[in-house]
Each structure stands twice: as structure tokens, then as C-alpha cells.
Amino acid sequence: MSTFGTLFRVTTYGESHCASVGCIVDGVPPGLKLTAADIQVQLSRRRPGQSNLTTPRNEKDLVLIQSGVEHDHTLGTPIGLLVKNEDQRPHDYTETDLYPRPSHADYTYLTKYGIKASSGGGRSSARETIGRVAAGAIADLYLQQIHGITIVAFVSSVGKISIPSTTISSTKEDDDHVDDVLNPEYIELLTTVTREKVDEDVTRCPHAGTREAMKARIIRAKEANDSIGGTVTCVIRGLPGGLGEPVFDKFHAKLAHAMLSIPATKAFEIGSGFAGTQVPGSRHNDPFVLKENGGLATSTNWSGGVQGGITNGEDVYFKVGFKSPATISRPQETAQYDGTPGTLAARGRHDPCVVPRAVPIVEAMAALVVMEYVLVIKCSSGQVIDVVPFHSASQLMIQNARRATAALLPPVTSLPPTMVLPPGNK
């Protein structure tokens, strides 16, 4: 389906070559100060044509707020967000009338629906992620302002070029010695990296010793009419303990669901990830220590801030793997829809590597997951008692969540009298 979330619900719409793309966001707390500029920041980080490392398709991706906001404040009603498609070129896709693109969604969409968009990727296009990023920017704004939660993603690898992260070097089966699962420099990067630091370079890699090699690798793929994949690492700071549900709705399970719904994703790992499988439990366990406030913390964080599917108050960090983009201009031996062998040399304008532009998409999906759990906590904490009859428990949860989150926002004093209750009637 095209909807993500329950209490903070996002429905995206649009295809790569239609008139516009966007989303409807329901469950936004009323009274949140919000302007188009708050959303545009993230959309501009995602848009094509940013550098010679991305597709040359030149889209401004300017967001238009259609509903749910007046006088720069949310009303608590559905927010409609629209971005026009202005630089599409359907005529670049005539070859795909005959050929399904290898490793693309052309064939699978036809087998499922019996029909597909006549050009571009349709709903499987990365243009769909505009709605996610726009909605995620709203969630991100609330999480930062009210809960002090920050979300930062960055490019951690391109092809075989990676930011040095692990200390595991021995390949001997009987050698269990390891100083740390991840090296101290990488842990420091996770602790301190900011979006400003990430955006200093077009690769969106904050590691000075790695990004030039990444840049050269992407350009090499582009010049060869080919593509290359990579990974995006994300860290969420300031999360309280207790987010997540046992068994099927574990915090990291929801994160994996969100991340693997992004186009071109192929892998997800959290904390030490696959590197942690090579380390004995005696080195991988996170011992507890007493914090100054009397609570518990962990002296290491190989768990990635989640234990038993529930956040423990430490930073949550994870990595998402993106495949090499499927649409390339290099001739490929394949078959037409009718099975006739042939050669496809796709045209069009495509990213040689998606990870620099995927950074704000990963941040957006992380924000949507966290926002959902924050609303769950608020509506189940007993802070709000609602006596209005509802048709279902889910409706009651949504209403209570909306009121509880709105109660945390600062008082709104700049609205016309027709938009607020008179004093004493709240």
C-alpha cells in the first residue's frame, strides 16, 4: 500500500512523470509552528541535479502546502503537500516499451497489476520519496523542538570504499581476540556528526580521508555509463528508553521495515550489525554503569541503542545498503516482453549512485518511525483522558495522541481570535 504509520499516518502519491508528487500527513499535533521553508530544507537535500554525482534532471522540488496549516501553525487536520514535476522527459523511455529493464520493477509491476506507467519508473521511481521526505521533515521538526531528538544520516560507503569502522582484522577461525567491535574514531563520528558536517561535501560523507575516493568511484561509474551502490549510516540521538514493543513491533523491526521500503535498498543492520557476529559474547555484551542522575547506562553500545526490541536510552545507529541503480545507459543483453532476445541501451537521466541523495530519505523514514512510537507512548501513558465516544479503540488512541503531543507545544499567541478558543474555555 501507499500508507505508512497509524497514529502519524503518511500516504504518498504520484509517479515519476505525472503532474505532481506529494503526500497527505494525518496525525500532526495542532499548534505546531510550520512553514514551507521548514519542509523545503530536506527536499532540497534530496532533489536531483545537485552536483555532477547525481542525475542531471533539474527539478526545483518546491513544496506547496495545500491544507492543514494556517498562519504558519498546524490545525491538527490532514496536511496536503504537493511538489510539481517540471522536468520529466517521457520520450527518453521508448526502448522500455519493448524491454523490461533488468533488475527494475517494470516486469514485476506488470505481473501484479497488468498495467504500468508508460514511462519512467512510475510508483517505483525515487520521485515517490518526495512525499516521505516532506512528511519526515514535519516529524523531525516536532521531535527536535519538543523532545530534543536529533537524526543524522551520512554516506558510509560507495562500492568497496568505506569509512573505516571495524577493528576486526584476523580471519583465523580460532582467533577471538578483538579490542572493540567498532573502532573509537567511528564511534566518535557517530556521537558528534551533524547535518552541517555531512553537507560540507557533495558525497555527503563526513570522513575527509574517504570522500575523495568515493567521489572518484562515482564519477568512474558515470563515465562508463554504469552505476555503483553504497551504504547510508544513520544515528538517532536523544531517544528515551522504552520505545518499541515486544515481539513483532520491536523498535528495530519497524526501522528495518521503514528502511527497506525505500527504493533500491537491499540490506539493513543495527548496532554492530554483521561485524558483531564475529565477536564472542564476552566482548560484544554492553555492561551497565551508573549515570550521574542515578539511572543506568551502558559503557559500550554495540547493541545500537536497542535491547529486546526496546530502546535503552543510548544512541540508536544503523546502516542501510543501496544497490547499484538498475537503469544504466550501457548496452545490456536481455529479452523483450515477448521473450525475444535483444540489446537494451536505456536512455534517460539517472543517478550513477543513489546514496548521496538517499541521506535525507533515510532521515525522514527514521523520523516517521520515532514519531509513531512517541505518539504511542503519549496516548498510552494515561496523561490524557477522553470521554468523547469513539467507534473504535484506534480512533481513541489517535485522538488522545494528538491532544497529548499538542499539550507539549508552546502556547500559540499569534493567531486570529477566530482560530482559537477564548481564554478559560480550554
GROMACS .gro file of C-alpha atoms in nm:
model
  426
    1MET     CA    1   0.000   0.000   0.000
    2SER     CA    2   0.097   0.366  -0.014
    3THR     CA    3   0.039   0.449   0.354
    4PHE     CA    4   0.291   0.428   0.638
    5GLY     CA    5   0.209   0.464   1.008
    6THR     CA    6  -0.104   0.453   1.223
    7LEU     CA    7  -0.104   0.746   1.467
    8PHE     CA    8   0.122   0.957   1.245
    9ARG     CA    9  -0.002   0.845   0.905
   10VAL     CA   10   0.159   0.933   0.572
   11THR     CA   11   0.008   0.850   0.233
   12THR     CA   12   0.224   0.931  -0.068
   13TYR     CA   13   0.103   0.973  -0.425
   14GLY     CA   14   0.241   1.032  -0.773
   15GLU     CA   15   0.463   0.879  -1.039
   16SER     CA   16   0.791   0.992  -1.193
   17HIS     CA   17   0.631   1.157  -1.499
   18CYS     CA   18   0.288   1.268  -1.375
   19ALA     CA   19   0.188   1.628  -1.299
   20SER     CA   20   0.294   1.623  -0.934
   21VAL     CA   21   0.402   1.409  -0.641
   22GLY     CA   22   0.334   1.456  -0.273
   23CYS     CA   23   0.157   1.324   0.033
   24ILE     CA   24  -0.118   1.357   0.290
   25VAL     CA   25   0.003   1.365   0.652
   26ASP     CA   26  -0.252   1.286   0.922
   27GLY     CA   27  -0.190   1.294   1.298
   28VAL     CA   28   0.023   1.608   1.312
   29PRO     CA   29  -0.027   1.777   1.652
   30PRO     CA   30  -0.226   2.101   1.631
   31GLY     CA   31  -0.042   2.422   1.713
   32LEU     CA   32   0.299   2.325   1.570
   33LYS     CA   33   0.467   2.623   1.404
   34LEU     CA   34   0.528   2.511   1.047
   35THR     CA   35   0.618   2.682   0.719
   36ALA     CA   36   0.706   2.554   0.373
   37ALA     CA   37   1.066   2.653   0.444
   38ASP     CA   38   1.081   2.400   0.730
   39ILE     CA   39   1.000   2.124   0.480
   40GLN     CA   40   1.198   2.264   0.188
   41VAL     CA   41   1.532   2.222   0.364
   42GLN     CA   42   1.512   1.845   0.344
   43LEU     CA   43   1.354   1.837  -0.002
   44SER     CA   44   1.640   2.048  -0.137
   45ARG     CA   45   1.889   1.799   0.006
   46ARG     CA   46   1.704   1.520  -0.177
   47ARG     CA   47   1.638   1.691  -0.512
   48PRO     CA   48   1.813   1.586  -0.835
   49GLY     CA   49   2.072   1.795  -1.016
   50GLN     CA   50   2.270   1.890  -0.705
   51SER     CA   51   2.613   1.802  -0.843
   52ASN     CA   52   2.794   1.602  -1.110
   53LEU     CA   53   2.746   1.294  -0.891
   54THR     CA   54   2.368   1.290  -0.939
   55THR     CA   55   2.116   1.276  -1.222
   56PRO     CA   56   2.109   1.596  -1.433
   57ARG     CA   57   1.727   1.603  -1.417
   58ASN     CA   58   1.668   1.959  -1.299
   59GLU     CA   59   1.377   1.969  -1.057
   60LYS     CA   60   1.339   2.251  -0.806
   61ASP     CA   61   1.109   2.033  -0.591
   62LEU     CA   62   0.944   2.334  -0.430
   63VAL     CA   63   0.678   2.224  -0.181
   64LEU     CA   64   0.331   2.374  -0.170
   65ILE     CA   65   0.128   2.332   0.150
   66GLN     CA   66  -0.228   2.264   0.037
   67SER     CA   67  -0.412   2.220   0.366
   68GLY     CA   68  -0.388   2.173   0.741
   69VAL     CA   69  -0.181   2.487   0.809
   70GLU     CA   70  -0.296   2.846   0.867
   71HIS     CA   71  -0.093   3.144   0.982
   72ASP     CA   72   0.212   2.915   0.997
   73HIS     CA   73   0.053   2.680   1.252
   74THR     CA   74  -0.083   2.330   1.209
   75LEU     CA   75  -0.455   2.280   1.263
   76GLY     CA   76  -0.438   1.913   1.359
   77THR     CA   77  -0.619   1.823   1.036
   78PRO     CA   78  -0.463   1.640   0.738
   79ILE     CA   79  -0.177   1.831   0.578
   80GLY     CA   80  -0.161   1.811   0.199
   81LEU     CA   81   0.185   1.862   0.045
   82LEU     CA   82   0.240   1.897  -0.331
   83VAL     CA   83   0.555   1.914  -0.545
   84LYS     CA   84   0.525   1.966  -0.920
   85ASN     CA   85   0.712   1.752  -1.173
   86GLU     CA   86   0.861   2.007  -1.414
   87ASP     CA   87   1.150   1.841  -1.600
   88GLN     CA   88   1.022   1.497  -1.698
   89ARG     CA   89   1.109   1.354  -2.042
   90PRO     CA   90   0.882   1.059  -2.127
   91HIS     CA   91   1.028   1.036  -2.481
   92ASP     CA   92   1.356   0.911  -2.330
   93TYR     CA   93   1.186   0.581  -2.246
   94THR     CA   94   1.072   0.446  -2.584
   95GLU     CA   95   1.310   0.149  -2.559
   96THR     CA   96   1.131   0.026  -2.248
   97ASP     CA   97   0.809  -0.011  -2.447
   98LEU     CA   98   0.964  -0.337  -2.569
   99TYR     CA   99   1.208  -0.425  -2.292
  100PRO     CA  100   1.160  -0.463  -1.918
  101ARG     CA  101   1.469  -0.306  -1.761
  102PRO     CA  102   1.690  -0.568  -1.590
  103SER     CA  103   1.654  -0.556  -1.209
  104HIS     CA  104   1.394  -0.279  -1.233
  105ALA     CA  105   1.025  -0.303  -1.140
  106ASP     CA  106   0.885  -0.286  -1.496
  107TYR     CA  107   0.815  -0.657  -1.523
  108THR     CA  108   0.700  -0.719  -1.165
  109TYR     CA  109   0.452  -0.428  -1.178
  110LEU     CA  110   0.303  -0.571  -1.497
  111THR     CA  111   0.274  -0.919  -1.349
  112LYS     CA  112   0.097  -0.779  -1.041
  113TYR     CA  113  -0.132  -0.513  -1.191
  114GLY     CA  114  -0.146  -0.596  -1.562
  115ILE     CA  115  -0.067  -0.231  -1.634
  116LYS     CA  116   0.215   0.013  -1.556
  117ALA     CA  117   0.315   0.374  -1.610
  118SER     CA  118   0.407   0.427  -1.974
  119SER     CA  119   0.743   0.588  -1.895
  120GLY     CA  120   0.985   0.626  -1.610
  121GLY     CA  121   0.960   0.411  -1.301
  122GLY     CA  122   0.605   0.500  -1.204
  123ARG     CA  123   0.548   0.436  -0.835
  124SER     CA  124   0.882   0.254  -0.811
  125SER     CA  125   1.064   0.574  -0.905
  126ALA     CA  126   1.260   0.759  -0.640
  127ARG     CA  127   1.030   1.056  -0.712
  128GLU     CA  128   0.787   0.880  -0.478
  129THR     CA  129   1.021   0.952  -0.188
  130ILE     CA  130   0.947   1.325  -0.209
  131GLY     CA  131   0.632   1.264  -0.005
  132ARG     CA  132   0.826   1.067   0.254
  133VAL     CA  133   1.088   1.340   0.292
  134ALA     CA  134   0.826   1.613   0.320
  135ALA     CA  135   0.632   1.424   0.587
  136GLY     CA  136   0.951   1.325   0.766
  137ALA     CA  137   1.055   1.690   0.785
  138ILE     CA  138   0.739   1.766   0.985
  139ALA     CA  139   0.802   1.477   1.223
  140ASP     CA  140   1.168   1.577   1.252
  141LEU     CA  141   1.070   1.934   1.343
  142TYR     CA  142   0.843   1.818   1.625
  143LEU     CA  143   1.091   1.564   1.759
  144GLN     CA  144   1.371   1.822   1.775
  145GLN     CA  145   1.165   2.102   1.928
  146ILE     CA  146   0.973   1.904   2.187
  147HIS     CA  147   1.190   1.604   2.269
  148GLY     CA  148   1.541   1.714   2.169
  149ILE     CA  149   1.574   1.412   1.940
  150THR     CA  150   1.819   1.456   1.652
  151ILE     CA  151   1.854   1.235   1.347
  152VAL     CA  152   2.164   1.249   1.124
  153ALA     CA  153   2.247   1.022   0.831
  154PHE     CA  154   2.558   1.012   0.614
  155VAL     CA  155   2.718   0.812   0.334
  156SER     CA  156   2.939   0.545   0.490
  157SER     CA  157   3.043   0.355   0.177
  158VAL     CA  158   3.042   0.365  -0.202
  159GLY     CA  159   3.127   0.039  -0.373
  160LYS     CA  160   3.425  -0.111  -0.191
  161ILE     CA  161   3.528   0.225  -0.041
  162SER     CA  162   3.414   0.259   0.321
  163ILE     CA  163   3.470   0.482   0.621
  164PRO     CA  164   3.698   0.271   0.846
  165SER     CA  165   3.470   0.133   1.115
  166THR     CA  166   3.566  -0.211   1.247
  167THR     CA  167   3.872  -0.330   1.438
  168ILE     CA  168   3.829  -0.693   1.333
  169SER     CA  169   4.120  -0.791   1.108
  170SER     CA  170   4.211  -1.153   1.172
  171THR     CA  171   4.044  -1.420   0.957
  172LYS     CA  172   4.172  -1.715   1.161
  173GLU     CA  173   3.888  -1.932   1.285
  174ASP     CA  174   4.039  -1.978   1.632
  175ASP     CA  175   4.138  -1.611   1.684
  176ASP     CA  176   3.869  -1.449   1.901
  177HIS     CA  177   4.079  -1.152   2.012
  178VAL     CA  178   3.935  -0.810   1.930
  179ASP     CA  179   3.987  -0.479   2.108
  180ASP     CA  180   3.646  -0.334   2.014
  181VAL     CA  181   3.376  -0.426   1.766
  182LEU     CA  182   3.387  -0.078   1.609
  183ASN     CA  183   3.691   0.147   1.620
  184PRO     CA  184   3.696   0.453   1.852
  185GLU     CA  185   3.718   0.702   1.561
  186TYR     CA  186   3.398   0.566   1.410
  187ILE     CA  187   3.219   0.573   1.746
  188GLU     CA  188   3.328   0.936   1.787
  189LEU     CA  189   3.188   1.014   1.441
  190LEU     CA  190   2.852   0.863   1.538
  191THR     CA  191   2.848   1.070   1.856
  192THR     CA  192   2.935   1.407   1.703
  193VAL     CA  193   2.836   1.414   1.334
  194THR     CA  194   2.591   1.687   1.229
  195ARG     CA  195   2.392   1.751   0.913
  196GLU     CA  196   2.605   2.060   0.853
  197LYS     CA  197   2.918   1.845   0.857
  198VAL     CA  198   2.757   1.588   0.627
  199ASP     CA  199   2.661   1.857   0.374
  200GLU     CA  200   3.012   2.002   0.351
  201ASP     CA  201   3.087   1.767   0.061
  202VAL     CA  202   2.874   1.655  -0.236
  203THR     CA  203   2.929   1.290  -0.144
  204ARG     CA  204   2.760   1.353   0.195
  205CYS     CA  205   3.046   1.161   0.354
  206PRO     CA  206   3.177   1.340   0.666
  207HIS     CA  207   3.507   1.149   0.670
  208ALA     CA  208   3.774   1.358   0.497
  209GLY     CA  209   4.002   1.063   0.434
  210THR     CA  210   3.736   0.869   0.243
  211ARG     CA  211   3.512   1.105   0.047
  212GLU     CA  212   3.754   1.191  -0.235
  213ALA     CA  213   3.790   0.823  -0.320
  214MET     CA  214   3.411   0.788  -0.309
  215LYS     CA  215   3.374   1.081  -0.545
  216ALA     CA  216   3.621   0.931  -0.792
  217ARG     CA  217   3.441   0.595  -0.780
  218ILE     CA  218   3.102   0.750  -0.860
  219ILE     CA  219   3.248   0.952  -1.148
  220ARG     CA  220   3.415   0.638  -1.286
  221ALA     CA  221   3.080   0.460  -1.289
  222LYS     CA  222   2.913   0.759  -1.454
  223GLU     CA  223   3.176   0.785  -1.728
  224ALA     CA  224   3.138   0.413  -1.801
  225ASN     CA  225   2.757   0.452  -1.838
  226ASP     CA  226   2.732   0.226  -1.535
  227SER     CA  227   2.631   0.262  -1.170
  228ILE     CA  228   2.753   0.172  -0.822
  229GLY     CA  229   2.588   0.110  -0.484
  230GLY     CA  230   2.674   0.204  -0.129
  231THR     CA  231   2.552   0.240   0.228
  232VAL     CA  232   2.399   0.513   0.441
  233THR     CA  233   2.452   0.512   0.817
  234CYS     CA  234   2.208   0.693   1.047
  235VAL     CA  235   2.227   0.785   1.415
  236ILE     CA  236   1.932   0.889   1.633
  237ARG     CA  237   2.029   1.077   1.950
  238GLY     CA  238   1.819   1.177   2.247
  239LEU     CA  239   1.573   0.889   2.236
  240PRO     CA  240   1.422   0.795   2.571
  241GLY     CA  241   1.425   0.437   2.690
  242GLY     CA  242   1.108   0.236   2.647
  243LEU     CA  243   1.021   0.292   2.280
  244GLY     CA  244   0.926  -0.027   2.100
  245GLU     CA  245   0.703  -0.324   2.166
  246PRO     CA  246   0.794  -0.686   2.244
  247VAL     CA  247   0.787  -0.950   1.971
  248PHE     CA  248   0.652  -0.823   1.637
  249ASP     CA  249   0.668  -0.445   1.681
  250LYS     CA  250   1.025  -0.420   1.804
  251PHE     CA  251   1.180  -0.077   1.753
  252HIS     CA  252   1.447  -0.207   1.519
  253ALA     CA  253   1.194  -0.420   1.331
  254LYS     CA  254   0.994  -0.106   1.250
  255LEU     CA  255   1.314   0.070   1.148
  256ALA     CA  256   1.402  -0.217   0.914
  257HIS     CA  257   1.052  -0.209   0.767
  258ALA     CA  258   1.081   0.165   0.703
  259MET     CA  259   1.430   0.149   0.554
  260LEU     CA  260   1.369  -0.150   0.330
  261SER     CA  261   1.062   0.023   0.186
  262ILE     CA  262   1.293   0.285   0.030
  263PRO     CA  263   1.361   0.221  -0.341
  264ALA     CA  264   1.688   0.036  -0.420
  265THR     CA  265   1.751  -0.084  -0.063
  266LYS     CA  266   1.892  -0.433  -0.016
  267ALA     CA  267   2.025  -0.455   0.340
  268PHE     CA  268   1.975  -0.331   0.697
  269GLU     CA  269   2.186  -0.374   1.009
  270ILE     CA  270   2.169  -0.213   1.352
  271GLY     CA  271   2.441  -0.157   1.610
  272SER     CA  272   2.747  -0.370   1.544
  273GLY     CA  273   2.546  -0.548   1.274
  274PHE     CA  274   2.715  -0.826   1.085
  275ALA     CA  275   3.053  -0.738   1.238
  276GLY     CA  276   2.906  -0.834   1.576
  277THR     CA  277   2.854  -1.191   1.456
  278GLN     CA  278   3.232  -1.239   1.453
  279VAL     CA  279   3.285  -1.138   1.816
  280PRO     CA  280   3.235  -1.354   2.128
  281GLY     CA  281   2.956  -1.251   2.362
  282SER     CA  282   3.213  -1.173   2.631
  283ARG     CA  283   3.340  -0.887   2.412
  284HIS     CA  284   3.010  -0.792   2.250
  285ASN     CA  285   2.792  -0.751   2.562
  286ASP     CA  286   2.724  -0.394   2.680
  287PRO     CA  287   2.793  -0.371   3.058
  288PHE     CA  288   2.575  -0.140   3.265
  289VAL     CA  289   2.713   0.157   3.459
  290LEU     CA  290   2.554   0.410   3.696
  291LYS     CA  291   2.478   0.753   3.550
  292GLU     CA  292   2.506   1.078   3.744
  293ASN     CA  293   2.127   1.102   3.766
  294GLY     CA  294   2.106   0.763   3.933
  295GLY     CA  295   1.984   0.571   3.629
  296LEU     CA  296   2.166   0.309   3.428
  297ALA     CA  297   2.363   0.350   3.105
  298THR     CA  298   2.588   0.115   2.912
  299SER     CA  299   2.964   0.158   2.891
  300THR     CA  300   2.960   0.040   2.528
  301ASN     CA  301   2.681   0.046   2.271
  302TRP     CA  302   2.729  -0.248   2.037
  303SER     CA  303   2.353  -0.311   2.068
  304GLY     CA  304   2.287   0.012   1.882
  305GLY     CA  305   2.057   0.152   2.149
  306VAL     CA  306   1.801  -0.129   2.129
  307GLN     CA  307   1.776  -0.438   2.350
  308GLY     CA  308   1.486  -0.680   2.337
  309GLY     CA  309   1.331  -0.460   2.070
  310ILE     CA  310   1.302  -0.165   2.313
  311THR     CA  311   1.521   0.145   2.324
  312ASN     CA  312   1.753   0.169   2.626
  313GLY     CA  313   1.828   0.542   2.614
  314GLU     CA  314   2.158   0.513   2.424
  315ASP     CA  315   2.208   0.641   2.069
  316VAL     CA  316   2.042   0.426   1.804
  317TYR     CA  317   2.259   0.374   1.497
  318PHE     CA  318   2.201   0.160   1.191
  319LYS     CA  319   2.315   0.112   0.832
  320VAL     CA  320   2.114   0.075   0.510
  321GLY     CA  321   2.251  -0.085   0.193
  322PHE     CA  322   2.154   0.051  -0.150
  323LYS     CA  323   2.212  -0.148  -0.466
  324SER     CA  324   2.370  -0.006  -0.780
  325PRO     CA  325   2.091   0.174  -0.972
  326ALA     CA  326   1.924  -0.059  -1.220
  327THR     CA  327   1.876   0.184  -1.509
  328ILE     CA  328   2.206   0.233  -1.690
  329SER     CA  329   2.295   0.352  -2.041
  330ARG     CA  330   2.541   0.070  -2.101
  331PRO     CA  331   2.403  -0.187  -2.353
  332GLN     CA  332   2.271  -0.500  -2.180
  333GLU     CA  333   2.186  -0.833  -2.337
  334THR     CA  334   1.837  -0.922  -2.219
  335ALA     CA  335   1.493  -1.012  -2.356
  336GLN     CA  336   1.184  -0.823  -2.468
  337TYR     CA  337   0.845  -0.872  -2.303
  338ASP     CA  338   0.762  -1.140  -2.561
  339GLY     CA  339   1.085  -1.326  -2.487
  340THR     CA  340   1.274  -1.218  -2.800
  341PRO     CA  341   1.647  -1.177  -2.717
  342GLY     CA  342   1.790  -0.832  -2.775
  343THR     CA  343   2.006  -0.548  -2.651
  344LEU     CA  344   1.874  -0.270  -2.429
  345ALA     CA  345   2.062   0.057  -2.401
  346ALA     CA  346   1.837   0.268  -2.181
  347ARG     CA  347   1.830   0.644  -2.219
  348GLY     CA  348   1.708   0.897  -1.966
  349ARG     CA  349   1.882   1.078  -1.684
  350HIS     CA  350   1.968   0.863  -1.386
  351ASP     CA  351   2.188   0.868  -1.077
  352PRO     CA  352   2.514   0.676  -1.113
  353CYS     CA  353   2.491   0.626  -0.733
  354VAL     CA  354   2.189   0.699  -0.517
  355VAL     CA  355   2.343   0.721  -0.170
  356PRO     CA  356   2.430   1.096  -0.163
  357ARG     CA  357   2.063   1.179  -0.228
  358ALA     CA  358   1.934   0.894  -0.010
  359VAL     CA  359   2.064   1.058   0.310
  360PRO     CA  360   1.756   1.278   0.374
  361ILE     CA  361   1.526   0.989   0.276
  362VAL     CA  362   1.678   0.767   0.546
  363GLU     CA  363   1.648   1.053   0.797
  364ALA     CA  364   1.283   1.103   0.701
  365MET     CA  365   1.185   0.739   0.744
  366ALA     CA  366   1.366   0.728   1.078
  367ALA     CA  367   1.173   1.037   1.191
  368LEU     CA  368   0.841   0.876   1.089
  369VAL     CA  369   0.920   0.564   1.292
  370VAL     CA  370   1.023   0.761   1.602
  371MET     CA  371   0.722   0.992   1.575
  372GLU     CA  372   0.488   0.694   1.568
  373TYR     CA  373   0.642   0.548   1.885
  374VAL     CA  374   0.636   0.885   2.063
  375LEU     CA  375   0.264   0.911   1.989
  376VAL     CA  376   0.207   0.556   2.114
  377ILE     CA  377   0.380   0.641   2.441
  378LYS     CA  378   0.178   0.961   2.483
  379CYS     CA  379  -0.159   0.806   2.414
  380SER     CA  380  -0.099   0.501   2.634
  381SER     CA  381   0.061   0.679   2.930
  382GLY     CA  382  -0.265   0.786   3.093
  383GLN     CA  383  -0.178   1.154   3.052
  384VAL     CA  384  -0.495   1.221   2.855
  385ILE     CA  385  -0.844   1.106   2.949
  386ASP     CA  386  -1.103   1.144   2.675
  387VAL     CA  387  -1.471   1.094   2.744
  388VAL     CA  388  -1.594   1.153   2.389
  389PRO     CA  389  -1.737   0.828   2.244
  390PHE     CA  390  -1.537   0.677   1.960
  391HIS     CA  391  -1.622   0.398   1.719
  392SER     CA  392  -1.302   0.206   1.787
  393ALA     CA  393  -1.005   0.188   2.021
  394SER     CA  394  -0.777   0.304   1.739
  395GLN     CA  395  -0.977   0.625   1.698
  396LEU     CA  396  -0.947   0.693   2.069
  397MET     CA  397  -0.573   0.634   2.055
  398ILE     CA  398  -0.536   0.875   1.762
  399GLN     CA  399  -0.734   1.149   1.937
  400ASN     CA  400  -0.551   1.104   2.267
  401ALA     CA  401  -0.215   1.103   2.091
  402ARG     CA  402  -0.298   1.424   1.907
  403ARG     CA  403  -0.402   1.602   2.228
  404ALA     CA  404  -0.110   1.474   2.434
  405THR     CA  405   0.151   1.582   2.179
  406ALA     CA  406  -0.018   1.918   2.125
  407ALA     CA  407  -0.007   1.981   2.501
  408LEU     CA  408   0.374   1.978   2.485
  409LEU     CA  409   0.392   2.259   2.231
  410PRO     CA  410   0.440   2.619   2.349
  411PRO     CA  411   0.123   2.830   2.372
  412VAL     CA  412   0.016   2.989   2.043
  413THR     CA  413  -0.036   3.362   2.088
  414SER     CA  414  -0.021   3.497   1.733
  415LEU     CA  415  -0.340   3.352   1.578
  416PRO     CA  416  -0.657   3.547   1.496
  417PRO     CA  417  -0.937   3.517   1.758
  418THR     CA  418  -1.146   3.316   1.512
  419MET     CA  419  -0.890   3.032   1.522
  420VAL     CA  420  -0.866   2.971   1.899
  421LEU     CA  421  -1.093   2.916   2.197
  422PRO     CA  422  -1.145   3.217   2.424
  423PRO     CA  423  -0.943   3.218   2.749
  424GLY     CA  424  -1.097   2.997   3.014
  425ASN     CA  425  -1.268   2.765   2.767
  426LYS     CA  426  -0.976   2.531   2.702
   0.00000   0.00000   0.00000
